[in-house]
Amino acid sequence: MTFPIYLSLVPLQTPLVAGFFLPIDGLFSTQGVMVMLLAAYAGAMWMFLSSAPKVHTLMVSDLELARQFFEGELQLRTAEVPLHYYYNYEQTLGLSGIDPLYMSTDFGRPAMQQLSGTDGFWYQLKKNVQLHVIGGASIGDKNRQRHVCFDHDCLEQILMKVQTRYVKYKIRREKPLNFLVKTYEGAVIEFAEVSN
């Protein structure tokens, strides 16, 4: 007794991809390769952006005094400039539209300077949080050095560092946060949160 052999005419299928089966020839077509490349690119971008550090930007009236304060008295470690700042990512965060009221008002030069994403100093605040210190804030009352930030969380973290390093400080206002710090050399720095 012989048994007939039936050949299936169903095309070969690939394993489950995105919830449906694709024919092998469709998977390796130009469109299939493009879909796989786009999916790989999306995955790589997600991993890059999720591992990128959060960056707080602080505008100061005197960069050198700020460097001495953060490196000397608060002993913050310098940090590498995050890769996404090389591509002027900071300008998309709203710094290009800063109110000139908070910028330096020297006559004879424009109040708003063109900032590059890598200008200033970079410090590590926490494991995945960095502080970007740039120039541009105006001098405060009584010729106090002024450090201005648009992020409450940033100033809270700086205040916590000030408290743990036993630097003299005085909180003037909770909301928006405003406090004074007296350096070991006797200079007074005003930290001010600017609410939009």
PDB file of C-alpha atoms in Angstrom:
ATOM      1  CA  MET A   1       0.000   0.000   0.000  1.00  0.00           C
ATOM      2  CA  THR A   2       1.360   3.369  -0.945  1.00  0.00           C
ATOM      3  CA  PHE A   3       0.494   6.709   0.578  1.00  0.00           C
ATOM      4  CA  PRO A   4       0.302   9.827  -1.594  1.00  0.00           C
ATOM      5  CA  ILE A   5       2.600  12.691  -0.600  1.00  0.00           C
ATOM      6  CA  TYR A   6       0.982  16.114  -0.664  1.00  0.00           C
ATOM      7  CA  LEU A   7       3.189  19.130  -1.044  1.00  0.00           C
ATOM      8  CA  SER A   8       2.034  22.307   0.578  1.00  0.00           C
ATOM      9  CA  LEU A   9       1.958  25.363  -1.631  1.00  0.00           C
ATOM     10  CA  VAL A  10       1.875  27.732   1.359  1.00  0.00           C
ATOM     11  CA  PRO A  11       4.873  30.129   1.219  1.00  0.00           C
ATOM     12  CA  LEU A  12       7.507  29.871   3.889  1.00  0.00           C
ATOM     13  CA  GLN A  13       6.794  32.176   6.845  1.00  0.00           C
ATOM     14  CA  THR A  14       9.089  33.943   9.301  1.00  0.00           C
ATOM     15  CA  PRO A  15       8.530  33.843  13.031  1.00  0.00           C
ATOM     16  CA  LEU A  16       6.138  36.274  14.676  1.00  0.00           C
ATOM     17  CA  VAL A  17       7.270  39.862  13.973  1.00  0.00           C
ATOM     18  CA  ALA A  18       5.300  42.763  15.468  1.00  0.00           C
ATOM     19  CA  GLY A  19       2.206  40.625  15.952  1.00  0.00           C
ATOM     20  CA  PHE A  20       1.929  39.105  12.455  1.00  0.00           C
ATOM     21  CA  PHE A  21       3.766  36.759  10.120  1.00  0.00           C
ATOM     22  CA  LEU A  22       5.804  38.161   7.254  1.00  0.00           C
ATOM     23  CA  PRO A  23       6.965  36.208   4.282  1.00  0.00           C
ATOM     24  CA  ILE A  24      10.767  35.838   4.173  1.00  0.00           C
ATOM     25  CA  ASP A  25      10.989  37.542   0.810  1.00  0.00           C
ATOM     26  CA  GLY A  26       9.034  40.518   2.263  1.00  0.00           C
ATOM     27  CA  LEU A  27      11.314  40.720   5.279  1.00  0.00           C
ATOM     28  CA  PHE A  28      14.423  41.025   3.120  1.00  0.00           C
ATOM     29  CA  SER A  29      12.870  43.389   0.607  1.00  0.00           C
ATOM     30  CA  THR A  30      13.859  47.058   0.518  1.00  0.00           C
ATOM     31  CA  GLN A  31      10.823  48.003   2.563  1.00  0.00           C
ATOM     32  CA  GLY A  32      11.438  45.235   5.097  1.00  0.00           C
ATOM     33  CA  VAL A  33      15.062  46.273   5.566  1.00  0.00           C
ATOM     34  CA  MET A  34      13.996  49.922   5.987  1.00  0.00           C
ATOM     35  CA  VAL A  35      11.456  48.950   8.662  1.00  0.00           C
ATOM     36  CA  MET A  36      14.119  46.950  10.536  1.00  0.00           C
ATOM     37  CA  LEU A  37      16.596  49.850  10.312  1.00  0.00           C
ATOM     38  CA  LEU A  38      14.008  52.337  11.599  1.00  0.00           C
ATOM     39  CA  ALA A  39      13.136  50.026  14.498  1.00  0.00           C
ATOM     40  CA  ALA A  40      16.828  49.638  15.366  1.00  0.00           C
ATOM     41  CA  TYR A  41      17.336  53.425  15.164  1.00  0.00           C
ATOM     42  CA  ALA A  42      14.336  54.067  17.426  1.00  0.00           C
ATOM     43  CA  GLY A  43      15.678  51.575  19.967  1.00  0.00           C
ATOM     44  CA  ALA A  44      19.141  53.145  19.907  1.00  0.00           C
ATOM     45  CA  MET A  45      17.726  56.675  20.346  1.00  0.00           C
ATOM     46  CA  TRP A  46      15.544  55.541  23.251  1.00  0.00           C
ATOM     47  CA  MET A  47      18.570  53.991  24.979  1.00  0.00           C
ATOM     48  CA  PHE A  48      20.683  57.118  24.315  1.00  0.00           C
ATOM     49  CA  LEU A  49      18.081  59.565  25.619  1.00  0.00           C
ATOM     50  CA  SER A  50      17.115  57.467  28.633  1.00  0.00           C
ATOM     51  CA  SER A  51      20.768  57.216  29.716  1.00  0.00           C
ATOM     52  CA  ALA A  52      21.512  60.919  29.120  1.00  0.00           C
ATOM     53  CA  PRO A  53      21.951  62.868  32.362  1.00  0.00           C
ATOM     54  CA  LYS A  54      19.441  65.456  33.468  1.00  0.00           C
ATOM     55  CA  VAL A  55      21.064  68.872  33.185  1.00  0.00           C
ATOM     56  CA  HIS A  56      20.202  71.955  35.272  1.00  0.00           C
ATOM     57  CA  THR A  57      21.433  75.292  33.923  1.00  0.00           C
ATOM     58  CA  LEU A  58      22.468  78.043  36.336  1.00  0.00           C
ATOM     59  CA  MET A  59      23.268  81.574  35.107  1.00  0.00           C
ATOM     60  CA  VAL A  60      25.838  83.444  37.188  1.00  0.00           C
ATOM     61  CA  SER A  61      27.129  87.014  37.240  1.00  0.00           C
ATOM     62  CA  ASP A  62      30.805  85.996  37.726  1.00  0.00           C
ATOM     63  CA  LEU A  63      31.987  82.696  36.235  1.00  0.00           C
ATOM     64  CA  GLU A  64      35.326  82.652  38.061  1.00  0.00           C
ATOM     65  CA  LEU A  65      33.743  83.241  41.485  1.00  0.00           C
ATOM     66  CA  ALA A  66      31.174  80.547  40.713  1.00  0.00           C
ATOM     67  CA  ARG A  67      33.934  78.092  39.718  1.00  0.00           C
ATOM     68  CA  GLN A  68      35.804  78.765  42.973  1.00  0.00           C
ATOM     69  CA  PHE A  69      32.605  78.307  45.008  1.00  0.00           C
ATOM     70  CA  PHE A  70      31.424  75.073  43.366  1.00  0.00           C
ATOM     71  CA  GLU A  71      34.841  73.422  43.140  1.00  0.00           C
ATOM     72  CA  GLY A  72      36.306  74.785  46.380  1.00  0.00           C
ATOM     73  CA  GLU A  73      33.593  75.125  48.984  1.00  0.00           C
ATOM     74  CA  LEU A  74      30.992  72.674  47.679  1.00  0.00           C
ATOM     75  CA  GLN A  75      33.673  70.357  46.244  1.00  0.00           C
ATOM     76  CA  LEU A  76      31.568  69.342  43.257  1.00  0.00           C
ATOM     77  CA  ARG A  77      33.276  67.079  40.753  1.00  0.00           C
ATOM     78  CA  THR A  78      33.631  68.396  37.230  1.00  0.00           C
ATOM     79  CA  ALA A  79      31.607  66.462  34.680  1.00  0.00           C
ATOM     80  CA  GLU A  80      31.958  65.666  31.012  1.00  0.00           C
ATOM     81  CA  VAL A  81      29.763  67.648  28.645  1.00  0.00           C
ATOM     82  CA  PRO A  82      26.849  65.366  27.686  1.00  0.00           C
ATOM     83  CA  LEU A  83      26.920  64.309  24.063  1.00  0.00           C
ATOM     84  CA  HIS A  84      23.498  65.778  23.259  1.00  0.00           C
ATOM     85  CA  TYR A  85      24.776  69.272  24.225  1.00  0.00           C
ATOM     86  CA  TYR A  86      27.281  69.182  21.367  1.00  0.00           C
ATOM     87  CA  TYR A  87      24.277  69.401  19.049  1.00  0.00           C
ATOM     88  CA  ASN A  88      22.894  72.596  20.675  1.00  0.00           C
ATOM     89  CA  TYR A  89      20.179  70.672  22.513  1.00  0.00           C
ATOM     90  CA  GLU A  90      20.155  73.377  25.223  1.00  0.00           C
ATOM     91  CA  GLN A  91      18.686  75.948  22.837  1.00  0.00           C
ATOM     92  CA  THR A  92      15.621  73.753  22.381  1.00  0.00           C
ATOM     93  CA  LEU A  93      14.993  73.849  26.151  1.00  0.00           C
ATOM     94  CA  GLY A  94      13.994  77.496  26.090  1.00  0.00           C
ATOM     95  CA  LEU A  95      17.251  79.258  26.948  1.00  0.00           C
ATOM     96  CA  SER A  96      17.182  81.116  23.658  1.00  0.00           C
ATOM     97  CA  GLY A  97      14.132  83.026  24.881  1.00  0.00           C
ATOM     98  CA  ILE A  98      15.443  84.180  28.263  1.00  0.00           C
ATOM     99  CA  ASP A  99      14.039  87.485  29.389  1.00  0.00           C
ATOM    100  CA  PRO A 100      16.782  90.131  29.009  1.00  0.00           C
ATOM    101  CA  LEU A 101      15.764  91.495  32.435  1.00  0.00           C
ATOM    102  CA  TYR A 102      17.748  88.682  34.019  1.00  0.00           C
ATOM    103  CA  MET A 103      20.735  89.098  31.764  1.00  0.00           C
ATOM    104  CA  SER A 104      23.620  91.535  32.122  1.00  0.00           C
ATOM    105  CA  THR A 105      22.639  95.070  31.155  1.00  0.00           C
ATOM    106  CA  ASP A 106      25.986  96.649  30.299  1.00  0.00           C
ATOM    107  CA  PHE A 107      25.524  99.380  27.725  1.00  0.00           C
ATOM    108  CA  GLY A 108      27.421  99.038  24.490  1.00  0.00           C
ATOM    109  CA  ARG A 109      26.899  95.317  24.052  1.00  0.00           C
ATOM    110  CA  PRO A 110      23.786  93.224  23.505  1.00  0.00           C
ATOM    111  CA  ALA A 111      22.125  91.872  26.629  1.00  0.00           C
ATOM    112  CA  MET A 112      21.610  88.407  25.148  1.00  0.00           C
ATOM    113  CA  GLN A 113      24.770  86.650  24.070  1.00  0.00           C
ATOM    114  CA  GLN A 114      24.789  83.731  21.705  1.00  0.00           C
ATOM    115  CA  LEU A 115      25.462  80.714  23.919  1.00  0.00           C
ATOM    116  CA  SER A 116      27.025  77.506  22.772  1.00  0.00           C
ATOM    117  CA  GLY A 117      25.864  74.330  24.510  1.00  0.00           C
ATOM    118  CA  THR A 118      29.402  73.592  25.703  1.00  0.00           C
ATOM    119  CA  ASP A 119      30.203  77.036  27.218  1.00  0.00           C
ATOM    120  CA  GLY A 120      30.648  77.433  30.966  1.00  0.00           C
ATOM    121  CA  PHE A 121      31.398  74.787  33.582  1.00  0.00           C
ATOM    122  CA  TRP A 122      29.875  71.344  34.134  1.00  0.00           C
ATOM    123  CA  TYR A 123      29.534  69.698  37.557  1.00  0.00           C
ATOM    124  CA  GLN A 124      28.107  66.415  38.795  1.00  0.00           C
ATOM    125  CA  LEU A 125      25.290  67.081  41.312  1.00  0.00           C
ATOM    126  CA  LYS A 126      24.031  63.509  41.685  1.00  0.00           C
ATOM    127  CA  LYS A 127      24.578  60.219  39.882  1.00  0.00           C
ATOM    128  CA  ASN A 128      22.655  61.142  36.732  1.00  0.00           C
ATOM    129  CA  VAL A 129      22.167  64.890  37.346  1.00  0.00           C
ATOM    130  CA  GLN A 130      24.565  67.595  36.152  1.00  0.00           C
ATOM    131  CA  LEU A 131      24.851  71.332  36.759  1.00  0.00           C
ATOM    132  CA  HIS A 132      25.746  73.567  33.799  1.00  0.00           C
ATOM    133  CA  VAL A 133      27.052  76.957  34.995  1.00  0.00           C
ATOM    134  CA  ILE A 134      27.010  79.754  32.420  1.00  0.00           C
ATOM    135  CA  GLY A 135      27.531  83.513  32.576  1.00  0.00           C
ATOM    136  CA  GLY A 136      24.847  86.074  31.916  1.00  0.00           C
ATOM    137  CA  ALA A 137      23.083  86.948  35.186  1.00  0.00           C
ATOM    138  CA  SER A 138      23.062  90.552  36.343  1.00  0.00           C
ATOM    139  CA  ILE A 139      24.585  91.736  39.621  1.00  0.00           C
ATOM    140  CA  GLY A 140      22.063  91.653  42.488  1.00  0.00           C
ATOM    141  CA  ASP A 141      21.259  94.182  45.224  1.00  0.00           C
ATOM    142  CA  LYS A 142      24.230  95.578  47.163  1.00  0.00           C
ATOM    143  CA  ASN A 143      26.585  94.270  44.425  1.00  0.00           C
ATOM    144  CA  ARG A 144      25.887  90.653  45.409  1.00  0.00           C
ATOM    145  CA  GLN A 145      26.927  87.988  42.978  1.00  0.00           C
ATOM    146  CA  ARG A 146      23.742  86.519  41.554  1.00  0.00           C
ATOM    147  CA  HIS A 147      23.052  82.941  40.492  1.00  0.00           C
ATOM    148  CA  VAL A 148      19.754  82.538  38.667  1.00  0.00           C
ATOM    149  CA  CYS A 149      17.945  79.315  37.824  1.00  0.00           C
ATOM    150  CA  PHE A 150      14.580  78.500  36.267  1.00  0.00           C
ATOM    151  CA  ASP A 151      14.332  75.109  38.015  1.00  0.00           C
ATOM    152  CA  HIS A 152      13.303  74.778  41.678  1.00  0.00           C
ATOM    153  CA  ASP A 153      14.776  71.274  41.936  1.00  0.00           C
ATOM    154  CA  CYS A 154      18.195  72.582  40.881  1.00  0.00           C
ATOM    155  CA  LEU A 155      18.311  75.179  43.652  1.00  0.00           C
ATOM    156  CA  GLU A 156      17.059  72.659  46.232  1.00  0.00           C
ATOM    157  CA  GLN A 157      19.933  70.331  45.333  1.00  0.00           C
ATOM    158  CA  ILE A 158      22.456  73.193  45.578  1.00  0.00           C
ATOM    159  CA  LEU A 159      20.974  74.216  48.956  1.00  0.00           C
ATOM    160  CA  MET A 160      21.324  70.626  50.169  1.00  0.00           C
ATOM    161  CA  LYS A 161      25.012  70.657  49.124  1.00  0.00           C
ATOM    162  CA  VAL A 162      25.481  73.993  50.952  1.00  0.00           C
ATOM    163  CA  GLN A 163      23.926  72.506  54.104  1.00  0.00           C
ATOM    164  CA  THR A 164      26.034  69.328  54.012  1.00  0.00           C
ATOM    165  CA  ARG A 165      29.262  71.344  53.538  1.00  0.00           C
ATOM    166  CA  TYR A 166      28.382  73.633  56.497  1.00  0.00           C
ATOM    167  CA  VAL A 167      28.543  76.808  54.415  1.00  0.00           C
ATOM    168  CA  LYS A 168      26.716  79.794  55.954  1.00  0.00           C
ATOM    169  CA  TYR A 169      23.369  80.456  54.302  1.00  0.00           C
ATOM    170  CA  LYS A 170      20.084  82.252  54.872  1.00  0.00           C
ATOM    171  CA  ILE A 171      16.788  81.359  53.199  1.00  0.00           C
ATOM    172  CA  ARG A 172      14.985  84.544  52.202  1.00  0.00           C
ATOM    173  CA  ARG A 173      11.949  83.009  50.511  1.00  0.00           C
ATOM    174  CA  GLU A 174      10.648  79.467  49.917  1.00  0.00           C
ATOM    175  CA  LYS A 175       8.534  80.051  46.786  1.00  0.00           C
ATOM    176  CA  PRO A 176      10.132  81.019  44.505  1.00  0.00           C
ATOM    177  CA  LEU A 177      13.245  79.815  46.298  1.00  0.00           C
ATOM    178  CA  ASN A 178      15.733  82.551  47.153  1.00  0.00           C
ATOM    179  CA  PHE A 179      18.674  82.207  49.533  1.00  0.00           C
ATOM    180  CA  LEU A 180      21.983  83.864  50.323  1.00  0.00           C
ATOM    181  CA  VAL A 181      25.295  82.062  50.798  1.00  0.00           C
ATOM    182  CA  LYS A 182      28.385  83.542  52.408  1.00  0.00           C
ATOM    183  CA  THR A 183      31.639  82.099  51.059  1.00  0.00           C
ATOM    184  CA  TYR A 184      34.698  81.474  53.240  1.00  0.00           C
ATOM    185  CA  GLU A 185      36.273  84.606  51.685  1.00  0.00           C
ATOM    186  CA  GLY A 186      33.279  86.701  52.774  1.00  0.00           C
ATOM    187  CA  ALA A 187      31.569  87.173  49.389  1.00  0.00           C
ATOM    188  CA  VAL A 188      27.758  86.949  49.402  1.00  0.00           C
ATOM    189  CA  ILE A 189      26.071  84.995  46.599  1.00  0.00           C
ATOM    190  CA  GLU A 190      22.337  85.244  45.994  1.00  0.00           C
ATOM    191  CA  PHE A 191      20.657  82.138  44.564  1.00  0.00           C
ATOM    192  CA  ALA A 192      17.320  83.033  42.979  1.00  0.00           C
ATOM    193  CA  GLU A 193      14.672  80.929  41.308  1.00  0.00           C
ATOM    194  CA  VAL A 194      13.026  82.748  38.443  1.00  0.00           C
ATOM    195  CA  SER A 195       9.492  81.541  37.821  1.00  0.00           C
ATOM    196  CA  ASN A 196       8.172  81.794  34.285  1.00  0.00           C
TER     197      ASN A 196
END
